[in-house]
C-alpha cells in the first residue's frame, strides 16, 4: 500500500486544511456576515445541486475507474474517456430545457417556507453541471494515480472560494447578488483548470469506436447513476427536508453540527480517492489475496485514525460551542454525537464500497442505494416531524448502521472476506478507555485553552498507545519514517 499511503497522506493534508478553512467559513464567516438565513440558503442550494449532479454525470466517472485498467490498448482507453465526456454533454443538452420549462414549479416546491428566496433556484442547475463534469475529469486523474491536485481542487478550492467571497461580502465589495454570481463563476473556473490539467496528464485522442463494450458500460453507468442519485438523496435529504419542514435557519444549525461530525470522515476521503483504482485493478486481474489485504488494512488504518478524530471532537464539544458563541447553534451538540457514531462505523468498513462498485456485484449498489434512500426519506419525514432537528440526526445514524451492516454481509457472502481483525477490537478498547478517562477530566480555563490542553493529552496518549501496541503496521512505519527524517 505504498503509493496508497503516500497519496492518502497528501490528500489527508489537503482535506484537513480544507476542513479547517471550512470550519472558519461555517462557524464564523457564514453566521457573522451572512446570518443564519442566508447561510442556510447557500448551503441548501449547494446541497440540492448535489442531488441533481448524478443525473448529469450518469455514473461515467465510476465507469472510467471500473474499466480503465481492464483495457490494454490506448485506443480502447481513449474510447472510454471519450464516452465519459459524451454522455454528460448529451444529458446537459436535454436537461437544461426541461429545467427551465418547469422552473417556476421547481422553485416554488423547493422554497415553500420562504418564496422570497426562490429566485436563486437557478444556482442549482449551474453548480450541478459544473460539479458533474468536474467529477468526470477528476476520474481521469485518479486512474493515473494522480489524485493529489484533483483532490486539492475538489476539497480545498471550493472552501477557499467561499472564504474569499464571504470576506469580499463583509467588506462591501460584493452584494449578495454578486456573491451568488461569483460563486458560480468560481466553480466553472475550477472546471476549466481540471480539464486543462487532465488533458496534460493523459493526452487522449477522440475515439468514438466503443461499440463492443458500449452496452456493458452503459448498463454499468445506468446502475451506478441510479445508485448515485439515491446516495445523493441520503447525503443531502436531511438538509433539504429541514428547509421544507422547518426553516432555513435550522439548516444552518444542522449543517454546522454535521460539518463537525464529518471531520471523522477525513481519513477515508483522503484514502478512497487513490484506493478505488487500486481496488479496481486488483479485481480486474483477479488478485483476491491483495483485495483482502487492501480491505483489512484500509479498515484498520481508518478505524485507528477515525477513532482519534471521534475522541477529539466529542470530548471537546461543550468548550467548542461555548467558544463559537453563536445564538441557537448549541442545539447541534447532540446532533454531532449521534452522527459521529454513524460516521465512525462507515470508516470501519474500509474500502467495501470500492470493492462492491468495481466488482461484478456492482448492481447491489443500486439496491442498497434505493433501499437506503427510501428509508432515509421515510425516517426523516417521521423523525423530523416528531423530534425536530435532532430527528434528522437519528435518521442518518439508523440508515448508516443498517446499510453498512448489509454491505459487510454481502462482501462476506460473495468474497468470504470481512474488514475486521483482532486489531479492530484493540482499537475499540483503547478508544473506550480514552473516552472514559477524558470525559471525566474537567478543566476550568478558557474554552480555547481547555480544547488545546485536552486535545494534546488525548493525541499523546492515543498515539503512543497505538504505536506501542502496533495497532497498525502502516501507521507505525509512517511514524518511524517521520522520526528518522525529523
Short mmCIF file of C-alpha atoms in Angstrom, two decimals:
data_model
loop_
_atom_site.label_atom_id
_atom_site.label_comp_id
_atom_site.label_asym_id
_atom_site.label_seq_id
_atom_site.Cartn_x
_atom_site.Cartn_y
_atom_site.Cartn_z
CA UNK A 1 0.00 0.00 0.00
CA UNK A 2 2.99 2.30 -0.51
CA UNK A 3 1.52 4.63 -3.12
CA UNK A 4 -1.84 4.47 -1.35
CA UNK A 5 -0.29 5.58 1.94
CA UNK A 6 1.77 8.35 0.31
CA UNK A 7 -1.06 9.87 -1.70
CA UNK A 8 -3.54 9.28 1.12
CA UNK A 9 -1.27 11.30 3.40
CA UNK A 10 -1.02 14.14 0.87
CA UNK A 11 -4.78 14.02 0.33
CA UNK A 12 -5.26 13.98 4.09
CA UNK A 13 -3.29 17.21 4.39
CA UNK A 14 -5.35 18.81 1.62
CA UNK A 15 -8.65 17.68 3.11
CA UNK A 16 -7.51 18.62 6.61
CA UNK A 17 -6.68 22.17 5.53
CA UNK A 18 -9.97 22.25 3.61
CA UNK A 19 -11.87 21.32 6.75
CA UNK A 20 -10.05 23.99 8.75
CA UNK A 21 -11.00 26.62 6.19
CA UNK A 22 -14.47 25.14 6.01
CA UNK A 23 -14.69 25.39 9.78
CA UNK A 24 -13.83 29.09 9.65
CA UNK A 25 -16.43 29.54 6.92
CA UNK A 26 -19.18 27.52 8.58
CA UNK A 27 -18.60 28.50 12.19
CA UNK A 28 -17.56 32.14 11.87
CA UNK A 29 -17.71 33.81 8.44
CA UNK A 30 -21.13 32.47 7.39
CA UNK A 31 -23.05 33.23 10.62
CA UNK A 32 -21.20 36.50 11.26
CA UNK A 33 -21.53 38.09 7.81
CA UNK A 34 -24.45 36.34 6.10
CA UNK A 35 -26.54 35.33 9.10
CA UNK A 36 -28.29 32.02 9.59
CA UNK A 37 -30.96 32.70 6.94
CA UNK A 38 -28.61 33.38 4.01
CA UNK A 39 -26.15 30.77 5.28
CA UNK A 40 -28.95 28.22 5.22
CA UNK A 41 -29.88 29.36 1.70
CA UNK A 42 -26.38 28.87 0.26
CA UNK A 43 -25.95 25.51 1.99
CA UNK A 44 -29.38 24.37 0.78
CA UNK A 45 -28.61 25.42 -2.82
CA UNK A 46 -25.32 23.51 -2.80
CA UNK A 47 -26.96 20.50 -1.16
CA UNK A 48 -29.75 20.36 -3.75
CA UNK A 49 -27.20 20.74 -6.58
CA UNK A 50 -25.52 17.62 -5.19
CA UNK A 51 -28.83 15.82 -5.56
CA UNK A 52 -29.00 16.86 -9.23
CA UNK A 53 -25.35 16.12 -10.06
CA UNK A 54 -25.69 12.31 -10.52
CA UNK A 55 -28.43 12.85 -13.10
CA UNK A 56 -25.91 14.68 -15.28
CA UNK A 57 -22.72 12.66 -14.79
CA UNK A 58 -24.75 9.44 -15.18
CA UNK A 59 -22.09 7.40 -13.36
CA UNK A 60 -19.50 7.87 -16.11
CA UNK A 61 -16.78 8.86 -13.62
CA UNK A 62 -17.19 5.47 -11.93
CA UNK A 63 -17.13 3.69 -15.29
CA UNK A 64 -13.73 5.25 -16.03
CA UNK A 65 -12.33 3.84 -12.78
CA UNK A 66 -14.04 0.47 -13.27
CA UNK A 67 -12.92 -0.21 -16.87
CA UNK A 68 -9.75 1.81 -17.50
CA UNK A 69 -7.37 -0.81 -16.05
CA UNK A 70 -9.23 -3.53 -17.96
CA UNK A 71 -8.05 -2.16 -21.31
CA UNK A 72 -4.51 -2.60 -22.62
CA UNK A 73 -4.67 -0.62 -25.88
CA UNK A 74 -4.55 3.18 -25.80
CA UNK A 75 -7.30 3.39 -28.42
CA UNK A 76 -9.62 1.43 -26.12
CA UNK A 77 -8.81 3.71 -23.19
CA UNK A 78 -9.35 6.79 -25.37
CA UNK A 79 -12.73 5.41 -26.38
CA UNK A 80 -13.71 5.03 -22.73
CA UNK A 81 -12.60 8.59 -21.92
CA UNK A 82 -14.45 9.96 -24.95
CA UNK A 83 -17.62 8.17 -23.86
CA UNK A 84 -17.25 9.55 -20.32
CA UNK A 85 -17.45 13.10 -21.74
CA UNK A 86 -20.02 12.46 -24.44
CA UNK A 87 -22.76 11.07 -22.19
CA UNK A 88 -22.86 14.03 -19.72
CA UNK A 89 -22.83 16.56 -22.56
CA UNK A 90 -25.82 14.90 -24.22
CA UNK A 91 -27.66 14.84 -20.88
CA UNK A 92 -26.91 18.53 -20.27
CA UNK A 93 -28.36 19.43 -23.68
CA UNK A 94 -31.54 17.51 -22.82
CA UNK A 95 -31.76 18.55 -19.17
CA UNK A 96 -31.46 22.34 -19.46
CA UNK A 97 -34.69 22.90 -21.48
CA UNK A 98 -36.63 20.66 -19.08
CA UNK A 99 -35.29 22.51 -16.04
CA UNK A 100 -36.27 25.94 -17.31
CA UNK A 101 -39.60 24.73 -18.68
CA UNK A 102 -40.62 23.80 -15.13
CA UNK A 103 -38.52 26.44 -13.38
CA UNK A 104 -41.41 28.18 -11.60
CA UNK A 105 -42.81 24.92 -10.25
CA UNK A 106 -39.36 23.75 -9.12
CA UNK A 107 -38.52 26.89 -7.16
CA UNK A 108 -41.98 27.08 -5.58
CA UNK A 109 -41.63 23.50 -4.36
CA UNK A 110 -38.07 23.87 -3.05
CA UNK A 111 -38.71 27.07 -1.12
CA UNK A 112 -42.17 26.51 0.30
CA UNK A 113 -41.24 28.10 3.64
CA UNK A 114 -39.84 31.31 2.10
CA UNK A 115 -40.71 32.16 -1.50
CA UNK A 116 -38.57 35.31 -1.36
CA UNK A 117 -35.50 33.06 -1.70
CA UNK A 118 -36.84 31.10 -4.67
CA UNK A 119 -35.28 33.47 -7.21
CA UNK A 120 -31.90 31.83 -6.52
CA UNK A 121 -33.04 28.37 -7.63
CA UNK A 122 -31.16 28.74 -10.94
CA UNK A 123 -27.91 28.30 -8.99
CA UNK A 124 -28.76 24.63 -8.52
CA UNK A 125 -28.51 23.80 -12.23
CA UNK A 126 -25.31 25.73 -12.93
CA UNK A 127 -23.45 24.28 -9.95
CA UNK A 128 -24.72 20.76 -10.71
CA UNK A 129 -23.44 20.90 -14.31
CA UNK A 130 -20.05 22.16 -13.17
CA UNK A 131 -19.58 19.57 -10.42
CA UNK A 132 -20.73 16.65 -12.59
CA UNK A 133 -18.22 17.46 -15.34
CA UNK A 134 -15.54 18.09 -12.73
CA UNK A 135 -16.04 14.59 -11.30
CA UNK A 136 -15.62 13.04 -14.75
CA UNK A 137 -12.29 14.73 -15.40
CA UNK A 138 -11.16 14.03 -11.85
CA UNK A 139 -11.72 10.32 -12.50
CA UNK A 140 -9.23 10.62 -15.38
CA UNK A 141 -6.57 11.71 -12.91
CA UNK A 142 -7.47 9.04 -10.37
CA UNK A 143 -6.94 6.15 -12.81
CA UNK A 144 -3.45 7.52 -13.48
CA UNK A 145 -2.90 7.63 -9.69
CA UNK A 146 -2.58 11.43 -9.88
CA UNK A 147 -5.20 12.25 -7.28
CA UNK A 148 -3.41 14.91 -5.23
CA UNK A 149 -4.01 18.01 -7.38
CA UNK A 150 -7.53 16.89 -8.25
CA UNK A 151 -8.23 16.36 -4.57
CA UNK A 152 -6.99 19.89 -3.89
CA UNK A 153 -9.49 21.23 -6.43
CA UNK A 154 -12.27 19.01 -5.10
CA UNK A 155 -11.83 19.66 -1.39
CA UNK A 156 -9.79 22.80 -0.78
CA UNK A 157 -10.66 25.05 -3.72
CA UNK A 158 -14.43 25.41 -3.01
CA UNK A 159 -13.76 26.33 0.62
CA UNK A 160 -11.14 28.90 -0.36
CA UNK A 161 -13.63 30.28 -2.88
CA UNK A 162 -16.36 30.56 -0.24
CA UNK A 163 -13.95 32.20 2.22
CA UNK A 164 -12.86 34.74 -0.39
CA UNK A 165 -16.47 35.56 -1.31
CA UNK A 166 -17.56 35.88 2.33
CA UNK A 167 -14.69 38.23 3.13
CA UNK A 168 -15.46 40.28 0.00
CA UNK A 169 -19.12 40.42 1.05
CA UNK A 170 -18.18 41.55 4.56
CA UNK A 171 -16.02 44.36 3.13
CA UNK A 172 -18.83 45.60 0.90
CA UNK A 173 -17.00 44.64 -2.31
CA UNK A 174 -19.83 42.26 -3.24
CA UNK A 175 -23.53 42.42 -2.51
CA UNK A 176 -25.41 39.14 -2.12
CA UNK A 177 -26.47 39.03 -5.78
CA UNK A 178 -22.84 39.25 -6.91
CA UNK A 179 -21.83 36.80 -4.18
CA UNK A 180 -24.06 34.20 -5.83
CA UNK A 181 -22.83 35.01 -9.35
CA UNK A 182 -19.14 34.80 -8.40
CA UNK A 183 -19.84 31.52 -6.62
CA UNK A 184 -20.96 30.12 -9.98
CA UNK A 185 -18.00 31.70 -11.82
CA UNK A 186 -15.62 30.16 -9.30
CA UNK A 187 -16.99 26.66 -9.83
CA UNK A 188 -16.57 26.97 -13.60
CA UNK A 189 -13.02 28.27 -13.21
CA UNK A 190 -12.28 25.09 -11.24
CA UNK A 191 -13.76 23.03 -14.07
CA UNK A 192 -11.56 24.75 -16.66
CA UNK A 193 -8.45 24.12 -14.54
CA UNK A 194 -9.07 20.38 -14.15
CA UNK A 195 -9.94 19.98 -17.84
CA UNK A 196 -6.60 21.52 -18.85
CA UNK A 197 -4.65 19.50 -16.28
CA UNK A 198 -6.37 16.23 -17.24
CA UNK A 199 -5.51 16.68 -20.92
CA UNK A 200 -1.89 17.42 -19.98
CA UNK A 201 -1.63 14.22 -17.91
CA UNK A 202 -3.45 11.78 -20.21
CA UNK A 203 -3.27 13.35 -23.70
CA UNK A 204 -6.31 11.44 -25.01
CA UNK A 205 -7.44 11.34 -28.61
CA UNK A 206 -11.07 11.47 -29.70
CA UNK A 207 -12.24 7.92 -30.34
CA UNK A 208 -15.87 7.04 -30.96
CA UNK A 209 -15.12 3.36 -31.55
CA UNK A 210 -16.53 1.88 -28.35
CA UNK A 211 -19.31 -0.22 -29.88
CA UNK A 212 -18.07 -3.56 -28.50
CA UNK A 213 -18.31 -2.55 -24.85
CA UNK A 214 -20.90 0.19 -25.12
CA UNK A 215 -23.79 -1.97 -23.91
CA UNK A 216 -21.85 -3.25 -20.89
CA UNK A 217 -20.52 0.20 -19.97
CA UNK A 218 -23.92 1.86 -20.44
CA UNK A 219 -25.55 -0.76 -18.21
CA UNK A 220 -22.90 -0.14 -15.57
CA UNK A 221 -23.35 3.64 -15.84
CA UNK A 222 -27.12 3.30 -15.58
CA UNK A 223 -26.98 1.30 -12.36
CA UNK A 224 -24.25 3.47 -10.85
CA UNK A 225 -26.23 6.57 -11.86
CA UNK A 226 -29.33 5.26 -10.12
CA UNK A 227 -27.22 4.32 -7.11
CA UNK A 228 -25.53 7.71 -7.10
CA UNK A 229 -28.84 9.53 -7.33
CA UNK A 230 -30.14 7.56 -4.38
CA UNK A 231 -26.89 8.09 -2.46
CA UNK A 232 -27.10 11.83 -3.05
CA UNK A 233 -30.57 11.75 -1.54
CA UNK A 234 -29.10 10.13 1.55
CA UNK A 235 -26.35 12.75 1.79
CA UNK A 236 -28.49 15.84 1.43
CA UNK A 237 -32.12 14.88 2.00
CA UNK A 238 -31.89 15.88 5.66
CA UNK A 239 -30.86 19.46 4.81
CA UNK A 240 -33.43 19.71 2.04
CA UNK A 241 -36.25 18.43 4.26
CA UNK A 242 -35.23 20.62 7.19
CA UNK A 243 -35.60 23.67 4.95
CA UNK A 244 -39.04 22.45 3.83
CA UNK A 245 -40.47 21.11 7.11
CA UNK A 246 -38.82 23.58 9.50
CA UNK A 247 -36.84 26.69 8.42
CA UNK A 248 -33.58 27.51 6.63
CA UNK A 249 -32.16 28.63 10.00
CA UNK A 250 -32.38 25.00 11.11
CA UNK A 251 -30.38 24.03 8.03
CA UNK A 252 -27.60 26.31 9.27
CA UNK A 253 -27.61 24.83 12.79
CA UNK A 254 -27.76 21.28 11.49
CA UNK A 255 -25.08 21.85 8.84
CA UNK A 256 -22.62 23.16 11.42
CA UNK A 257 -23.17 20.06 13.57
CA UNK A 258 -22.87 17.64 10.65
CA UNK A 259 -19.80 19.51 9.43
CA UNK A 260 -18.13 18.90 12.79
CA UNK A 261 -19.08 15.20 12.78
CA UNK A 262 -17.89 14.83 9.18
CA UNK A 263 -14.31 15.53 10.31
CA UNK A 264 -14.28 11.83 11.24
CA UNK A 265 -14.52 11.03 7.51
CA UNK A 266 -11.40 12.99 6.57
CA UNK A 267 -9.07 9.93 6.62
CA UNK A 268 -11.48 7.92 4.47
CA UNK A 269 -12.00 10.69 1.95
CA UNK A 270 -8.24 11.00 1.63
CA UNK A 271 -7.68 7.25 1.20
CA UNK A 272 -10.56 6.35 -1.11
CA UNK A 273 -9.51 8.90 -3.76
CA UNK A 274 -6.43 6.80 -4.53
CA UNK A 275 -7.64 3.38 -3.30
CA UNK A 276 -10.58 2.98 -5.70
CA UNK A 277 -8.50 2.49 -8.90
CA UNK A 278 -6.12 0.18 -6.99
CA UNK A 279 -9.08 -1.96 -5.91
CA UNK A 280 -10.44 -1.98 -9.48
CA UNK A 281 -7.06 -3.12 -10.79
CA UNK A 282 -6.90 -5.96 -8.23
CA UNK A 283 -10.40 -7.14 -9.19
CA UNK A 284 -9.75 -6.92 -12.94
CA UNK A 285 -6.62 -9.07 -12.50
CA UNK A 286 -8.28 -11.49 -10.03
CA UNK A 287 -5.79 -10.70 -7.26
CA UNK A 288 -8.14 -11.62 -4.42
CA UNK A 289 -5.45 -12.04 -1.77
CA UNK A 290 -4.39 -8.47 -2.47
CA UNK A 291 -8.04 -7.43 -2.32
CA UNK A 292 -8.45 -8.94 1.14
CA UNK A 293 -5.25 -7.23 2.28
CA UNK A 294 -6.48 -3.87 0.96
CA UNK A 295 -9.80 -4.30 2.78
CA UNK A 296 -8.33 -5.23 6.15
CA UNK A 297 -5.53 -2.66 6.04
CA UNK A 298 -7.86 0.13 4.98
CA UNK A 299 -10.30 -0.82 7.75
CA UNK A 300 -7.64 -1.00 10.47
CA UNK A 301 -5.99 2.27 9.44
CA UNK A 302 -9.30 4.10 9.16
CA UNK A 303 -10.69 2.80 12.45
CA UNK A 304 -7.49 3.86 14.20
CA UNK A 305 -7.38 7.40 12.81
CA UNK A 306 -11.16 7.98 12.72
CA UNK A 307 -11.46 6.90 16.37
CA UNK A 308 -8.89 9.52 17.30
CA UNK A 309 -10.91 12.16 15.48
CA UNK A 310 -14.06 10.87 17.21
CA UNK A 311 -12.43 11.39 20.62
CA UNK A 312 -11.05 14.84 19.77
CA UNK A 313 -14.46 16.02 18.57
CA UNK A 314 -16.84 14.61 21.16
CA UNK A 315 -14.64 15.23 24.19
CA UNK A 316 -14.35 18.93 23.31
CA UNK A 317 -17.91 19.69 22.19
CA UNK A 318 -19.08 21.82 25.11
CA UNK A 319 -15.98 24.01 25.05
CA UNK A 320 -16.16 24.29 21.27
CA UNK A 321 -19.76 25.53 21.19
CA UNK A 322 -19.05 27.89 24.07
CA UNK A 323 -16.16 29.31 22.08
CA UNK A 324 -18.35 29.53 18.96
CA UNK A 325 -20.79 31.73 20.90
CA UNK A 326 -23.47 31.96 18.20
CA UNK A 327 -27.13 32.17 19.19
CA UNK A 328 -29.04 28.96 18.56
CA UNK A 329 -26.14 26.87 17.26
CA UNK A 330 -25.61 24.92 20.51
CA UNK A 331 -28.73 22.93 19.64
CA UNK A 332 -26.38 20.94 17.42
CA UNK A 333 -24.38 19.30 20.27
CA UNK A 334 -26.46 16.07 20.39
CA UNK A 335 -26.50 16.02 16.58
CA UNK A 336 -22.70 15.89 16.48
CA UNK A 337 -22.60 12.96 18.91
CA UNK A 338 -25.31 10.98 17.12
CA UNK A 339 -23.99 11.48 13.58
CA UNK A 340 -20.36 10.88 14.58
CA UNK A 341 -21.19 7.31 15.65
CA UNK A 342 -22.57 6.63 12.18
CA UNK A 343 -19.53 8.20 10.53
CA UNK A 344 -17.18 6.07 12.64
CA UNK A 345 -19.00 2.88 11.64
CA UNK A 346 -18.76 3.93 7.98
CA UNK A 347 -14.99 4.34 8.29
CA UNK A 348 -14.65 0.94 9.97
CA UNK A 349 -15.83 -0.96 6.88
CA UNK A 350 -12.77 0.19 4.94
CA UNK A 351 -12.88 0.02 1.16
CA UNK A 352 -16.00 -2.16 0.96
CA UNK A 353 -17.82 0.40 -1.20
CA UNK A 354 -14.90 0.40 -3.67
CA UNK A 355 -14.96 -3.40 -3.83
CA UNK A 356 -18.69 -3.59 -4.48
CA UNK A 357 -18.80 -0.85 -7.13
CA UNK A 358 -15.77 -2.23 -9.03
CA UNK A 359 -16.75 -5.91 -8.94
CA UNK A 360 -19.31 -7.94 -10.88
CA UNK A 361 -21.65 -7.39 -7.95
CA UNK A 362 -21.84 -3.67 -8.65
CA UNK A 363 -25.60 -3.92 -9.24
CA UNK A 364 -26.02 -4.35 -5.49
CA UNK A 365 -25.07 -0.69 -5.10
CA UNK A 366 -28.33 0.20 -6.81
CA UNK A 367 -30.47 -1.89 -4.49
CA UNK A 368 -28.58 -0.70 -1.43
CA UNK A 369 -28.92 2.92 -2.50
CA UNK A 370 -32.58 2.57 -3.44
CA UNK A 371 -33.45 0.96 -0.12
CA UNK A 372 -31.41 3.45 1.90
CA UNK A 373 -32.85 6.47 0.07
CA UNK A 374 -36.42 5.29 0.69
CA UNK A 375 -35.53 4.56 4.30
CA UNK A 376 -33.89 7.99 4.65
CA UNK A 377 -36.93 9.83 3.28
CA UNK A 378 -39.38 7.91 5.49
CA UNK A 379 -37.25 8.28 8.62
CA UNK A 380 -36.59 11.99 8.03
CA UNK A 381 -40.28 12.76 7.49
CA UNK A 382 -41.26 10.94 10.67
CA UNK A 383 -38.32 11.82 12.94
CA UNK A 384 -38.02 15.50 11.94
CA UNK A 385 -41.74 15.92 12.50
CA UNK A 386 -41.55 14.16 15.89
CA UNK A 387 -38.18 15.32 17.24
CA UNK A 388 -37.30 18.35 15.17
CA UNK A 389 -33.73 18.95 14.10
CA UNK A 390 -32.34 16.07 16.22
CA UNK A 391 -34.65 13.67 14.39
CA UNK A 392 -32.63 14.18 11.21
CA UNK A 393 -29.52 13.03 13.07
CA UNK A 394 -31.24 9.87 14.31
CA UNK A 395 -32.39 9.14 10.76
CA UNK A 396 -28.81 9.44 9.50
CA UNK A 397 -27.47 7.11 12.19
CA UNK A 398 -30.13 4.44 11.57
CA UNK A 399 -29.60 4.48 7.79
CA UNK A 400 -25.80 4.26 8.08
CA UNK A 401 -25.97 1.41 10.59
CA UNK A 402 -28.36 -0.71 8.54
CA UNK A 403 -26.66 -0.13 5.18
CA UNK A 404 -23.11 -0.70 6.40
CA UNK A 405 -24.20 -3.94 8.05
CA UNK A 406 -25.74 -5.15 4.78
CA UNK A 407 -22.55 -4.32 2.87
CA UNK A 408 -20.42 -6.29 5.32
CA UNK A 409 -22.75 -9.27 4.90
CA UNK A 410 -22.56 -9.02 1.10
CA UNK A 411 -18.76 -8.98 0.97
CA UNK A 412 -18.56 -11.87 3.42
CA UNK A 413 -21.03 -13.98 1.44
CA UNK A 414 -19.57 -13.23 -2.03
CA UNK A 415 -15.82 -12.93 -1.38
CA UNK A 416 -15.56 -14.69 2.00
CA UNK A 417 -13.70 -11.70 3.44
CA UNK A 418 -14.53 -9.06 6.03
CA UNK A 419 -12.84 -5.85 7.15
CA UNK A 420 -12.19 -6.61 10.81
CA UNK A 421 -9.35 -8.22 12.79
CA UNK A 422 -8.09 -8.55 16.35
CA UNK A 423 -6.54 -5.09 15.96
CA UNK A 424 -10.05 -3.68 15.46
CA UNK A 425 -11.08 -4.91 18.91
CA UNK A 426 -7.88 -3.49 20.43
CA UNK A 427 -8.56 -0.08 18.86
CA UNK A 428 -12.15 -0.06 20.17
CA UNK A 429 -10.90 -0.93 23.68
CA UNK A 430 -8.24 1.79 23.51
CA UNK A 431 -10.81 4.35 22.32
CA UNK A 432 -13.27 3.34 25.05
CA UNK A 433 -10.64 3.68 27.78
CA UNK A 434 -9.53 7.06 26.44
CA UNK A 435 -13.15 8.27 26.30
CA UNK A 436 -13.83 7.24 29.91
CA UNK A 437 -10.63 8.89 31.16
CA UNK A 438 -11.01 12.20 29.38
CA UNK A 439 -14.79 12.55 29.74
CA UNK A 440 -14.16 12.79 33.48
CA UNK A 441 -11.40 15.36 33.05
CA UNK A 442 -12.88 18.78 33.81
CA UNK A 443 -10.79 21.88 33.08
CA UNK A 444 -11.73 25.36 34.28
CA UNK A 445 -9.78 27.52 31.84
CA UNK A 446 -10.98 29.46 28.83
CA UNK A 447 -12.65 27.22 26.18
CA UNK A 448 -9.75 27.54 23.73
CA UNK A 449 -7.21 26.58 26.41
CA UNK A 450 -9.41 23.68 27.55
CA UNK A 451 -9.61 22.35 23.99
CA UNK A 452 -5.87 22.76 23.42
CA UNK A 453 -4.85 21.04 26.66
CA UNK A 454 -7.34 18.18 26.40
CA UNK A 455 -6.64 17.57 22.70
CA UNK A 456 -2.89 17.46 23.34
CA UNK A 457 -3.34 14.91 26.11
CA UNK A 458 -5.71 12.77 24.02
CA UNK A 459 -3.42 12.87 20.99
CA UNK A 460 -0.33 11.98 23.03
CA UNK A 461 -1.90 9.10 24.96
CA UNK A 462 -3.72 7.65 21.96
CA UNK A 463 -0.81 7.87 19.51
CA UNK A 464 1.73 6.43 21.95
CA UNK A 465 -0.59 3.56 22.86
CA UNK A 466 -1.30 2.78 19.20
CA UNK A 467 2.42 2.84 18.39
CA UNK A 468 3.50 0.73 21.38
CA UNK A 469 0.86 -1.95 20.77
CA UNK A 470 1.44 -1.83 16.97
CA UNK A 471 -2.24 -1.49 16.16
CA UNK A 472 -1.40 -0.62 12.53
CA UNK A 473 1.79 -1.60 10.70
CA UNK A 474 1.29 1.19 8.14
CA UNK A 475 0.94 3.83 10.86
CA UNK A 476 4.00 2.52 12.70
CA UNK A 477 6.07 2.55 9.50
CA UNK A 478 4.93 6.09 8.78
CA UNK A 479 5.83 7.28 12.30
CA UNK A 480 9.24 5.57 12.09
CA UNK A 481 9.99 7.28 8.76
CA UNK A 482 8.80 10.61 10.13
CA UNK A 483 11.06 10.29 13.19
CA UNK A 484 14.00 9.27 11.00
CA UNK A 485 13.58 12.25 8.67
CA UNK A 486 12.98 14.61 11.58
#
